[in-house]
PDB file of C-alpha atoms in Angstrom:
ATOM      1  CA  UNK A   1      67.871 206.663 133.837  1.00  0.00           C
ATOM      2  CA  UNK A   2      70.424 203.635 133.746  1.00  0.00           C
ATOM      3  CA  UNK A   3      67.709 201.023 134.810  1.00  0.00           C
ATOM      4  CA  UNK A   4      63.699 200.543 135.088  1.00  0.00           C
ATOM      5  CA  UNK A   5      63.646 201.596 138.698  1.00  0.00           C
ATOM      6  CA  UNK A   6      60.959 204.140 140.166  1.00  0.00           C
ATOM      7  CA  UNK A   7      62.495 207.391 140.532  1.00  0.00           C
ATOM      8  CA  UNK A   8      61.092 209.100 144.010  1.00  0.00           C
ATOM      9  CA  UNK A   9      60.277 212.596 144.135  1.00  0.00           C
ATOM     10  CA  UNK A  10      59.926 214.451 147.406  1.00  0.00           C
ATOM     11  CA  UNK A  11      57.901 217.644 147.112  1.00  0.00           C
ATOM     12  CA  UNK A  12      55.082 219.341 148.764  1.00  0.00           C
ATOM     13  CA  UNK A  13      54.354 221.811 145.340  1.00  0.00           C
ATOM     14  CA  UNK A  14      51.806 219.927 143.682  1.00  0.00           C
ATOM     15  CA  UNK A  15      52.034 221.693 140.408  1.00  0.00           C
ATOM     16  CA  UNK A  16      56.173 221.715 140.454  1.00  0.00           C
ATOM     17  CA  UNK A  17      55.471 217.633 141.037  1.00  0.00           C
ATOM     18  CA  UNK A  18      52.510 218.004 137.844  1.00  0.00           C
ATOM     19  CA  UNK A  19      55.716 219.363 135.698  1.00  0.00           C
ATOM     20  CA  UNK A  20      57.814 216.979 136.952  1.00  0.00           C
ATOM     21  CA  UNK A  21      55.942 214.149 135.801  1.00  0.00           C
ATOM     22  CA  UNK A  22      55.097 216.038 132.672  1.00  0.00           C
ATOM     23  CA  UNK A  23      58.920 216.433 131.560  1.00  0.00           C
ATOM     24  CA  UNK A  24      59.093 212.588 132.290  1.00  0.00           C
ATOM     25  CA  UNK A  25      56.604 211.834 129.862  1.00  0.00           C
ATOM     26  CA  UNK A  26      57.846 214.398 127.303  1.00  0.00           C
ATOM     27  CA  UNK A  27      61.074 213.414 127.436  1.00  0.00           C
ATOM     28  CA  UNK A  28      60.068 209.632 127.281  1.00  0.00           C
ATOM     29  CA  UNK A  29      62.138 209.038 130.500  1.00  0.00           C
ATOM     30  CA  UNK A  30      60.873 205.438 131.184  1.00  0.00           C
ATOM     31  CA  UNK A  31      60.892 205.916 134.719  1.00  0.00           C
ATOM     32  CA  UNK A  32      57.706 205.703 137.272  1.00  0.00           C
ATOM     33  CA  UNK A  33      57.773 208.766 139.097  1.00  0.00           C
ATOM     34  CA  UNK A  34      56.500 207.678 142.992  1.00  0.00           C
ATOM     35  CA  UNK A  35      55.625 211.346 144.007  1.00  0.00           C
ATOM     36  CA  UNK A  36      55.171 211.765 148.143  1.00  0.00           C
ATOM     37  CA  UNK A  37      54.682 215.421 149.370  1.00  0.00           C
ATOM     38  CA  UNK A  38      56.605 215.325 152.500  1.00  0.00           C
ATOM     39  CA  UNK A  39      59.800 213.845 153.868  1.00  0.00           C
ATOM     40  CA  UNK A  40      57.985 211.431 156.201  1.00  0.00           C
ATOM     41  CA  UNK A  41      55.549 210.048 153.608  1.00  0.00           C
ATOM     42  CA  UNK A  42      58.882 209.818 151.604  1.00  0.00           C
ATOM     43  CA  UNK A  43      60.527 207.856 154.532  1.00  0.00           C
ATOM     44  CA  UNK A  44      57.658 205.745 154.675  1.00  0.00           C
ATOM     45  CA  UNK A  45      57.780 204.815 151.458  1.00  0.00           C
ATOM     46  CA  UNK A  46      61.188 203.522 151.253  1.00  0.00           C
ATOM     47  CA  UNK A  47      60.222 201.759 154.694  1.00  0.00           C
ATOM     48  CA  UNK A  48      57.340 199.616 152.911  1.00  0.00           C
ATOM     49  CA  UNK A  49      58.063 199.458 149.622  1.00  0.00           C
ATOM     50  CA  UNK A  50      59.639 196.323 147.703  1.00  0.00           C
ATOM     51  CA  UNK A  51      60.564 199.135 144.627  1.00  0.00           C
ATOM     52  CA  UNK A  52      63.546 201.153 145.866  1.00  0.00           C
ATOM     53  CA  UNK A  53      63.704 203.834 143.804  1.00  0.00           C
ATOM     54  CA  UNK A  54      67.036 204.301 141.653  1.00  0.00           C
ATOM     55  CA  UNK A  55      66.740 208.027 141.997  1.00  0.00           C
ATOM     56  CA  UNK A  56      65.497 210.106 144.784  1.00  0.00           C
ATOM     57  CA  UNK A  57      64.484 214.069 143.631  1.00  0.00           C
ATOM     58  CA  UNK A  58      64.007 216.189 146.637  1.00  0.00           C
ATOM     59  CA  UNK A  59      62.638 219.258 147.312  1.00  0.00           C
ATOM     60  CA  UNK A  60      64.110 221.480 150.311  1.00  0.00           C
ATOM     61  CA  UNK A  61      61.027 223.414 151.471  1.00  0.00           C
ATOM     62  CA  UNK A  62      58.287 221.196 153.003  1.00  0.00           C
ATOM     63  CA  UNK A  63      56.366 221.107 155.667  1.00  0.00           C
ATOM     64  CA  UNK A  64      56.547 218.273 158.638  1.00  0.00           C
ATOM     65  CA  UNK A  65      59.811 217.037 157.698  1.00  0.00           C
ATOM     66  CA  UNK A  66      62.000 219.472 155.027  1.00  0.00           C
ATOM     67  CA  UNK A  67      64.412 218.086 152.566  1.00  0.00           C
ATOM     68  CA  UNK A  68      67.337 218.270 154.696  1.00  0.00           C
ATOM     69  CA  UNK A  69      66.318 216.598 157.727  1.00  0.00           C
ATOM     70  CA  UNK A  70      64.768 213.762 155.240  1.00  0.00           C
ATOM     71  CA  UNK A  71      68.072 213.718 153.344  1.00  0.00           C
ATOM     72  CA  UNK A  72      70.123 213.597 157.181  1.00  0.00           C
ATOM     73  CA  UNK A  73      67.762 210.315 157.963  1.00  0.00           C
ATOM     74  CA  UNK A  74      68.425 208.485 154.653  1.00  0.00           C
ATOM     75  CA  UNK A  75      72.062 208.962 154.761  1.00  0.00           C
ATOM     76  CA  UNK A  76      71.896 207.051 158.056  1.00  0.00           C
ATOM     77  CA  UNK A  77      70.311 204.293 157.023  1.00  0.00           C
ATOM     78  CA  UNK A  78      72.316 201.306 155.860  1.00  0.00           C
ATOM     79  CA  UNK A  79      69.354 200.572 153.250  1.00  0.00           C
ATOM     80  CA  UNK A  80      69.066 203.987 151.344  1.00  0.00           C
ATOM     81  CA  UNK A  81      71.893 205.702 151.796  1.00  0.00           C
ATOM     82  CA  UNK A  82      73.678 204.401 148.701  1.00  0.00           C
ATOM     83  CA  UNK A  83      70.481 205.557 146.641  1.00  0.00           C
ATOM     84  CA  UNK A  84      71.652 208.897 144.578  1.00  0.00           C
ATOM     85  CA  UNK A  85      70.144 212.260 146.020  1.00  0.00           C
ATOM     86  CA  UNK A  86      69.522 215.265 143.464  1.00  0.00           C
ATOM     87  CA  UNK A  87      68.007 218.195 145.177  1.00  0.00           C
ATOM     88  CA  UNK A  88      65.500 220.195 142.771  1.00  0.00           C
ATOM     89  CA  UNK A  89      64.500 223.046 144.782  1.00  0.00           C
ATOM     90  CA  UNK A  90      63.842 226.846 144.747  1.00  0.00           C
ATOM     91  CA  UNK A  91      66.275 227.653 147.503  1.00  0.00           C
ATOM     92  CA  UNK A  92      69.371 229.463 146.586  1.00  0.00           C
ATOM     93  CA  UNK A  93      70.538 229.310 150.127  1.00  0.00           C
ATOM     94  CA  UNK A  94      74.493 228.825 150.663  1.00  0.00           C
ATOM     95  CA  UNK A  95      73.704 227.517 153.947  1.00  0.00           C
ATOM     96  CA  UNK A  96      71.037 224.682 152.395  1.00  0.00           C
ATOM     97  CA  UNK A  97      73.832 223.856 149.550  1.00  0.00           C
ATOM     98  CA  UNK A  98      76.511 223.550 152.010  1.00  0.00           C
ATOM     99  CA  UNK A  99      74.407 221.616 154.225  1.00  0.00           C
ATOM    100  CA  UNK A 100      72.983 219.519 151.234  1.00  0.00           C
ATOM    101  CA  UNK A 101      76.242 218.459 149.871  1.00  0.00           C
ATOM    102  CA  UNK A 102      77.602 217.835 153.223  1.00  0.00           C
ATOM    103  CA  UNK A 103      75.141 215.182 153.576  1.00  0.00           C
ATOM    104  CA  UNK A 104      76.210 213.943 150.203  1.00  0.00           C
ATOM    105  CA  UNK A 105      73.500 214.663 147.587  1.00  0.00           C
ATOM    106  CA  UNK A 106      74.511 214.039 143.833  1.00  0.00           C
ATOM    107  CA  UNK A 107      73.302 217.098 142.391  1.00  0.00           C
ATOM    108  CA  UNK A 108      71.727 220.531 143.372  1.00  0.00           C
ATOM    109  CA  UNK A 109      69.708 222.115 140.855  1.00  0.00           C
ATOM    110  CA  UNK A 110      67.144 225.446 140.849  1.00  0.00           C
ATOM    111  CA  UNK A 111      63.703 224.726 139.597  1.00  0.00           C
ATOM    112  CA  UNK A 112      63.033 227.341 136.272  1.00  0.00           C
ATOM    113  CA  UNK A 113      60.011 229.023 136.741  1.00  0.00           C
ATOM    114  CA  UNK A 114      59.662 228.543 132.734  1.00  0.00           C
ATOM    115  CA  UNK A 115      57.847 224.975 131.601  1.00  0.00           C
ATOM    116  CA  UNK A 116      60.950 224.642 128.900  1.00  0.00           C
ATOM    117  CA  UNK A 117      63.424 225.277 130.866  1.00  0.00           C
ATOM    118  CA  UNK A 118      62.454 223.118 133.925  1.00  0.00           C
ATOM    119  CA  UNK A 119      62.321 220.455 131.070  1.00  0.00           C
ATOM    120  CA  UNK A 120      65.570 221.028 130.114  1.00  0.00           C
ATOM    121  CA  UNK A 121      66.816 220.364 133.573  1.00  0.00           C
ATOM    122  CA  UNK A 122      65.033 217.515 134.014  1.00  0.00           C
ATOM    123  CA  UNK A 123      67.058 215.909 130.692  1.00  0.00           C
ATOM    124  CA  UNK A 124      70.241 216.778 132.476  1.00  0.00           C
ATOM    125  CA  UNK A 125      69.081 214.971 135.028  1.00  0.00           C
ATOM    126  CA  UNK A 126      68.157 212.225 133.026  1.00  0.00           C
ATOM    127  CA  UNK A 127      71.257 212.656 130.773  1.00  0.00           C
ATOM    128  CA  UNK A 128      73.836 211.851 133.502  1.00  0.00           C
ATOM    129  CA  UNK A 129      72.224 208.993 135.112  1.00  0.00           C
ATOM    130  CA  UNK A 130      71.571 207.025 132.381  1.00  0.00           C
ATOM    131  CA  UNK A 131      75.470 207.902 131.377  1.00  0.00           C
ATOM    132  CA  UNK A 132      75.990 207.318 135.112  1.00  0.00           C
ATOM    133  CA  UNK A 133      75.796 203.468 136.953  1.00  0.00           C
ATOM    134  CA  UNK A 134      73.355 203.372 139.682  1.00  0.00           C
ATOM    135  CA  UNK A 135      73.252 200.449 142.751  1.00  0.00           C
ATOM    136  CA  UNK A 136      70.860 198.127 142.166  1.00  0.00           C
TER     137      UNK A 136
ATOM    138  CA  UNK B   1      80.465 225.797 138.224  1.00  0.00           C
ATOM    139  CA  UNK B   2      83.010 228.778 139.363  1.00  0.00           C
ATOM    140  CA  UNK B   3      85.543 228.125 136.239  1.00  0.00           C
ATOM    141  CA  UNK B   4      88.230 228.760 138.351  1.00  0.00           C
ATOM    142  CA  UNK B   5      87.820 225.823 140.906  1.00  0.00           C
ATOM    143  CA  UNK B   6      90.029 222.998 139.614  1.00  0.00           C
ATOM    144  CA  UNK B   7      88.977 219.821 138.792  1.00  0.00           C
ATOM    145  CA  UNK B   8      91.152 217.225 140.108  1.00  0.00           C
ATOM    146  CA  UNK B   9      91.763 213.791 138.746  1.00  0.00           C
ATOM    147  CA  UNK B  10      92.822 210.912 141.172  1.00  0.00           C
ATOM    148  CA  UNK B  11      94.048 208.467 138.337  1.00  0.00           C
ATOM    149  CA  UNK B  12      97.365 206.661 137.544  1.00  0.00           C
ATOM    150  CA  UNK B  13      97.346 205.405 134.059  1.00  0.00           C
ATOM    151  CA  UNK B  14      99.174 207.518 131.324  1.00  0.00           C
ATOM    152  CA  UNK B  15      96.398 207.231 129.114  1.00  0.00           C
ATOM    153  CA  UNK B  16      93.525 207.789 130.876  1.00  0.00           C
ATOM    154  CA  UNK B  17      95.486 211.364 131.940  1.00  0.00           C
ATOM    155  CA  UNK B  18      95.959 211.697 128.782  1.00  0.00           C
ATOM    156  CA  UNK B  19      92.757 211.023 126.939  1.00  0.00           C
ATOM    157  CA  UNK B  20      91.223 213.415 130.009  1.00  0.00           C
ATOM    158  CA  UNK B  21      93.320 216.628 128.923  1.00  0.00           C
ATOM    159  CA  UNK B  22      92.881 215.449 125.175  1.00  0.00           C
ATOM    160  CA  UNK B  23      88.722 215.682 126.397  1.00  0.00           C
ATOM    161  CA  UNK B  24      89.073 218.594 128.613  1.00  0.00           C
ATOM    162  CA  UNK B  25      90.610 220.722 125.875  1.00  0.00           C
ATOM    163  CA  UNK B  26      88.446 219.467 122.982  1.00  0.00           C
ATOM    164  CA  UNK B  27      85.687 220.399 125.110  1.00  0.00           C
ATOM    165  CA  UNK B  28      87.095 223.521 125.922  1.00  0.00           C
ATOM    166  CA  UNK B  29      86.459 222.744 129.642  1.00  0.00           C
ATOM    167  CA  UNK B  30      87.339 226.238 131.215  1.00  0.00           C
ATOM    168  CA  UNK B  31      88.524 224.732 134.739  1.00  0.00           C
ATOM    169  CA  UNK B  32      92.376 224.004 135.527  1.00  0.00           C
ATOM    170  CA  UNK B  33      92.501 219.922 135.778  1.00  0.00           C
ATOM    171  CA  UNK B  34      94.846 219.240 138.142  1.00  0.00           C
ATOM    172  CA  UNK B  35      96.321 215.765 137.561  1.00  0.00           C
ATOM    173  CA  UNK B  36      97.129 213.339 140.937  1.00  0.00           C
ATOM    174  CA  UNK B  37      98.984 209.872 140.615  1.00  0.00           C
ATOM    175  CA  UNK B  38      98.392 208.682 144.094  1.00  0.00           C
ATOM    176  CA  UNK B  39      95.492 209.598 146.486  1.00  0.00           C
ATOM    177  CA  UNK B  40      98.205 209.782 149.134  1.00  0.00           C
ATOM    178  CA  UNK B  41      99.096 213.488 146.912  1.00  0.00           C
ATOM    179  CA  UNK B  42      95.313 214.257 146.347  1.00  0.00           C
ATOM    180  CA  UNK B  43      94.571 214.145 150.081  1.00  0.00           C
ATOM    181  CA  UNK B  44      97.902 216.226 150.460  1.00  0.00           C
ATOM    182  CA  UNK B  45      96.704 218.756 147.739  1.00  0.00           C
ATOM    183  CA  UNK B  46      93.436 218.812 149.631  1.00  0.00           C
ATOM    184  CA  UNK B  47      94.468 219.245 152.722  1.00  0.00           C
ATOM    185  CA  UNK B  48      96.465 222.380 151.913  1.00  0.00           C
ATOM    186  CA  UNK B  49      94.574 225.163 153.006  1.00  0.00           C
ATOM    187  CA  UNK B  50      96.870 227.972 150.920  1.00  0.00           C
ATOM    188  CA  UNK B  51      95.272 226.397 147.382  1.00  0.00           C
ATOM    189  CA  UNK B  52      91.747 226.755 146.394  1.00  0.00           C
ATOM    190  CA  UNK B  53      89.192 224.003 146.825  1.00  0.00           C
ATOM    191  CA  UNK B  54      88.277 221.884 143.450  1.00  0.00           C
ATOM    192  CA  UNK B  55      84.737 221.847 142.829  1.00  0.00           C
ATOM    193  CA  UNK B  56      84.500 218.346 141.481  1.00  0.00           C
ATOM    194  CA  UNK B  57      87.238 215.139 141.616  1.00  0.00           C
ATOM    195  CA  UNK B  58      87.190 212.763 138.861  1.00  0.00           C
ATOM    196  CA  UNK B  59      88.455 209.665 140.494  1.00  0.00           C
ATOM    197  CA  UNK B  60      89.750 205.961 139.554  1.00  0.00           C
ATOM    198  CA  UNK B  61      88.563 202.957 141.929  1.00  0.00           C
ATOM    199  CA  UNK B  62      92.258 201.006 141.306  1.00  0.00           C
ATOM    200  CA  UNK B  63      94.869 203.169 141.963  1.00  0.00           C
ATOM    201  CA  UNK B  64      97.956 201.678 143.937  1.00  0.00           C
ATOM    202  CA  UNK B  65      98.189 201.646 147.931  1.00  0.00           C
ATOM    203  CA  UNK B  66      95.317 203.380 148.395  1.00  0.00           C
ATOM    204  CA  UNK B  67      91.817 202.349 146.451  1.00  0.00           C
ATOM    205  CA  UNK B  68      89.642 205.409 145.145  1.00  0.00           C
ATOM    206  CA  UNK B  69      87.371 204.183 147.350  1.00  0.00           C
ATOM    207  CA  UNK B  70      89.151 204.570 150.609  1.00  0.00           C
ATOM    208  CA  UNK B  71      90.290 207.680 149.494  1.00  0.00           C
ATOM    209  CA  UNK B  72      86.918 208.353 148.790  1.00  0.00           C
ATOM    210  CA  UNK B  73      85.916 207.559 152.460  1.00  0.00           C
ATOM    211  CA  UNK B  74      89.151 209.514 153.926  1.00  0.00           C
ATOM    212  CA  UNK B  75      88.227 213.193 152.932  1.00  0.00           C
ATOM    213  CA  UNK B  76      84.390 212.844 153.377  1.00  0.00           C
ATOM    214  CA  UNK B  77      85.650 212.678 157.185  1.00  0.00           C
ATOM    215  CA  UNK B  78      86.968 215.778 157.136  1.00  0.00           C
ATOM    216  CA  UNK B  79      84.468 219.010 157.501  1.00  0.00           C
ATOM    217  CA  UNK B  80      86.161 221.800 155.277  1.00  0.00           C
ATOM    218  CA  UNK B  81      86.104 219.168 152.324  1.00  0.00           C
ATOM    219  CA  UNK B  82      83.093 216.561 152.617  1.00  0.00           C
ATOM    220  CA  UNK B  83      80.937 218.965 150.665  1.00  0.00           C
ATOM    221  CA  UNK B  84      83.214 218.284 147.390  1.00  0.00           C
ATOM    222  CA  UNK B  85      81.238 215.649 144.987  1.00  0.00           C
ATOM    223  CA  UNK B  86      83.334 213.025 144.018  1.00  0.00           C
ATOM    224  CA  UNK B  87      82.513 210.747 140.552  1.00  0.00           C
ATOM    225  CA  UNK B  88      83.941 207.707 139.931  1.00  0.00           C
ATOM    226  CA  UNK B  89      85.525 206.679 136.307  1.00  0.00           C
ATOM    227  CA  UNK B  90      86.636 203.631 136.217  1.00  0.00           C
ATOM    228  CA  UNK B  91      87.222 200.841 134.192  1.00  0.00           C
ATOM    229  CA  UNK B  92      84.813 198.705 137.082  1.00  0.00           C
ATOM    230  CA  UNK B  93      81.264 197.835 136.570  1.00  0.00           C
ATOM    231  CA  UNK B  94      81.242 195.632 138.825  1.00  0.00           C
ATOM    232  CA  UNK B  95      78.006 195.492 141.117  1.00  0.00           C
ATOM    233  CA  UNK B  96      80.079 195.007 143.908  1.00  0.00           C
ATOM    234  CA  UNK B  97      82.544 198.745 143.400  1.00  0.00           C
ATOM    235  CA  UNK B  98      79.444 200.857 142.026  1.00  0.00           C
ATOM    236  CA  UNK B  99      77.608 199.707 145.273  1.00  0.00           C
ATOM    237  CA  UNK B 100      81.061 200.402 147.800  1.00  0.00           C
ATOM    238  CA  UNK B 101      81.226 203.648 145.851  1.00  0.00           C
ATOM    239  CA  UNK B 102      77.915 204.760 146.517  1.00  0.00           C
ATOM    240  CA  UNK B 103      77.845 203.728 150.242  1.00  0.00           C
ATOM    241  CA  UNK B 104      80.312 206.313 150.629  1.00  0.00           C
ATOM    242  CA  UNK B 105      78.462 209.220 148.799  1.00  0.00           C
ATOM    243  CA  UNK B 106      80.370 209.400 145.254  1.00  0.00           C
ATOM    244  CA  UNK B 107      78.068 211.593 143.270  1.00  0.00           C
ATOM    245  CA  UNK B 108      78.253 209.655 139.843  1.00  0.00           C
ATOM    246  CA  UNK B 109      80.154 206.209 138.792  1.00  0.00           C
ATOM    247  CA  UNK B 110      81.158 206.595 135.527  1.00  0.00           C
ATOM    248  CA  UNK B 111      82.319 203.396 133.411  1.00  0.00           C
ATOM    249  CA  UNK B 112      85.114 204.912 131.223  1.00  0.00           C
ATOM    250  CA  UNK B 113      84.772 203.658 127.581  1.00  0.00           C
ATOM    251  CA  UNK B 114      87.724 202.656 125.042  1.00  0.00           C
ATOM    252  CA  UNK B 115      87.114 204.542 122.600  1.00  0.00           C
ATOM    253  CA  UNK B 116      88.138 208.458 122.807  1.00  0.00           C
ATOM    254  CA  UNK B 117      85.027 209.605 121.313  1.00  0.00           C
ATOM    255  CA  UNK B 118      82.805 207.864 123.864  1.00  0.00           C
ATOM    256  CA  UNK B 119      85.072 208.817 126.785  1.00  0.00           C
ATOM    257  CA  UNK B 120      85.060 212.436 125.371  1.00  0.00           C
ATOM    258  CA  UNK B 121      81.234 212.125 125.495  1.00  0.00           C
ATOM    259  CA  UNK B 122      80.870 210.698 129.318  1.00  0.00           C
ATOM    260  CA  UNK B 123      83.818 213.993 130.054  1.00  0.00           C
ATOM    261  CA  UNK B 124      80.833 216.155 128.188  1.00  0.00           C
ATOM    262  CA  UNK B 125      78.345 214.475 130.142  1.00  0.00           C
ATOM    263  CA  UNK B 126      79.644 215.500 133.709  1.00  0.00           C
ATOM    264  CA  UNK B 127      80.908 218.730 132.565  1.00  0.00           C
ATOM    265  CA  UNK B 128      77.410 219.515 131.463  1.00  0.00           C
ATOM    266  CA  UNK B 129      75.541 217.909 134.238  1.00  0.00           C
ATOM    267  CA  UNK B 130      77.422 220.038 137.250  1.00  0.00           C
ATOM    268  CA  UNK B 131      77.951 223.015 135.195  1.00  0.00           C
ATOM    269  CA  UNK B 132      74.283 223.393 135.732  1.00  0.00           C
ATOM    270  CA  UNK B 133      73.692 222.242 139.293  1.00  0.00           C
ATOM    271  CA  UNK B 134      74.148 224.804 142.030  1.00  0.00           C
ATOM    272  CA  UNK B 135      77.637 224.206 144.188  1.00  0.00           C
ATOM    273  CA  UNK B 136      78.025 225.467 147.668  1.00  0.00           C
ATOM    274  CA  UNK B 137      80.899 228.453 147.304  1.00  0.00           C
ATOM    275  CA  UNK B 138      82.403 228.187 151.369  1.00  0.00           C
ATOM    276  CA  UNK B 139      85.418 230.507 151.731  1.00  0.00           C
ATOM    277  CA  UNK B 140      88.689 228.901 151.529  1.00  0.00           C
TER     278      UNK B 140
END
């Protein structure tokens, strides 16, 4: 990514988060990958932490609070809503991309079921915001 | 990315238009780019329900009377077109714009470089980066 910042990723899949974090370190991304397996863990973090992340990877399907009402919360607050939003989720829903974008993520992508290719969308990923400036 | 969504570009500079249809065709970017001077056109253009909806606007921060920014801020307001990602590419970095920019949900801030080559690349980037993420298809 553009800077050093933690990148924050939101899922409850504990093996899809194990790739995740894989296909950092393969890819060399630099990044810390602060991994929280719900959206109100995730909202907690940003709450306490003195790292905001620069990124902020989010999964749709989770228990206790799911990706979108997570991503409705964060776009209302003053202090994270300027913090980029990709969604990386199984969900091929119209009505959760609609509803994603609507609430002004920066990306929408399908996790592969394939190692390889899931690493090849995580270096898109990477690609455009490192291309990309982020708010520091 | 549906190939036949237009792209628009908000931008007023003769160059920049130019060096983006010099890019888009190099890259043999499949999407119409439809070209806007003003934003005072692009909300127009957007607003007209008998054309198709773009599925991504490439958009300037200084363009006259009304900042990219604003304009930016104007169409997320309205329902039938806040879903549209906007990124910015601009000759701005400053911290000031990239922050303003994402405060109103731009989905990329691009820093457009002087050299063709390089701008050609940061044209590939995006065109590769949504060309693989999902976009929502509503009906227009």
């Amino acid at each position: 990514m553009k800077n050093n910042q933690p990148v924050l990723l939101v899922e409850d899949d504990v093996v899809d988060a194990m790739t995740v974090s894989r296909s950092f370190r393969e890819l060399s991304i630099g990044n810390e990958v602060i991994h929280r397996i719900n959206g109100v863990e995730a909202l907690e973090y940003l709450k306490d932490t003195d790292r905001p992340p620069c990124l902020i990877l989010l999964d749709i399907n989770m228990p206790k609070m799911n990706g979108i009402e997570f991503l409705e919360r964060v776009k209302r607050s003053e202090g994270h809503r300027r913090i980029p939003v990709v969604v990386l989720t199984t969900s091929n829903d119209q009505r959760d991309k609609l509803e994603a974008y609507n609430l002004g993520v920066a990306g929408y992508m399908l996790k592969p079921v394939d190692y390889r290719q899931f690493v090849s969308v995580v270096k898109d990923i990477d690609r455009y915001w490192t291309v990309s400036e982020l708010p520091s | 990315m549906r190939t036949d969504r237009p792209i628009l570009l908000v931008e007023d500079d003769e160059v920049d238009i130019l060096s983006t249809k010099r890019a888009f065709r190099e890259l043999k970017i499949a999407n119409p780019l439809e070209v806007f001077r003003g934003c005072d056109e692009a909300l127009t253009r957007l607003l007209d329900e008998q054309r198709p909806l773009p599925c991504l606007i490439l958009l300037d921060l200084n363009i006259p009377r009304i900042s990219g920014t604003e304009f930016l801020r104007t169409y997320k307001g309205y329902e039938r077109l806040r879903w549209i990602p906007s990124v910015m590419l601009t000759t701005s970095n400053s911290q000031r714009d990239i922050q303003e920019a994402f405060f109103y949900q731009a989905a990329g801030y691009m820093v457009k470089p002087l050299d063709f080559n390089e701008f050609k690349e940061v044209i590939a980037q995006i065109h590769a980066y949504w060309s693989h993420c999902e976009l929502p298809d509503p009906r227009d």
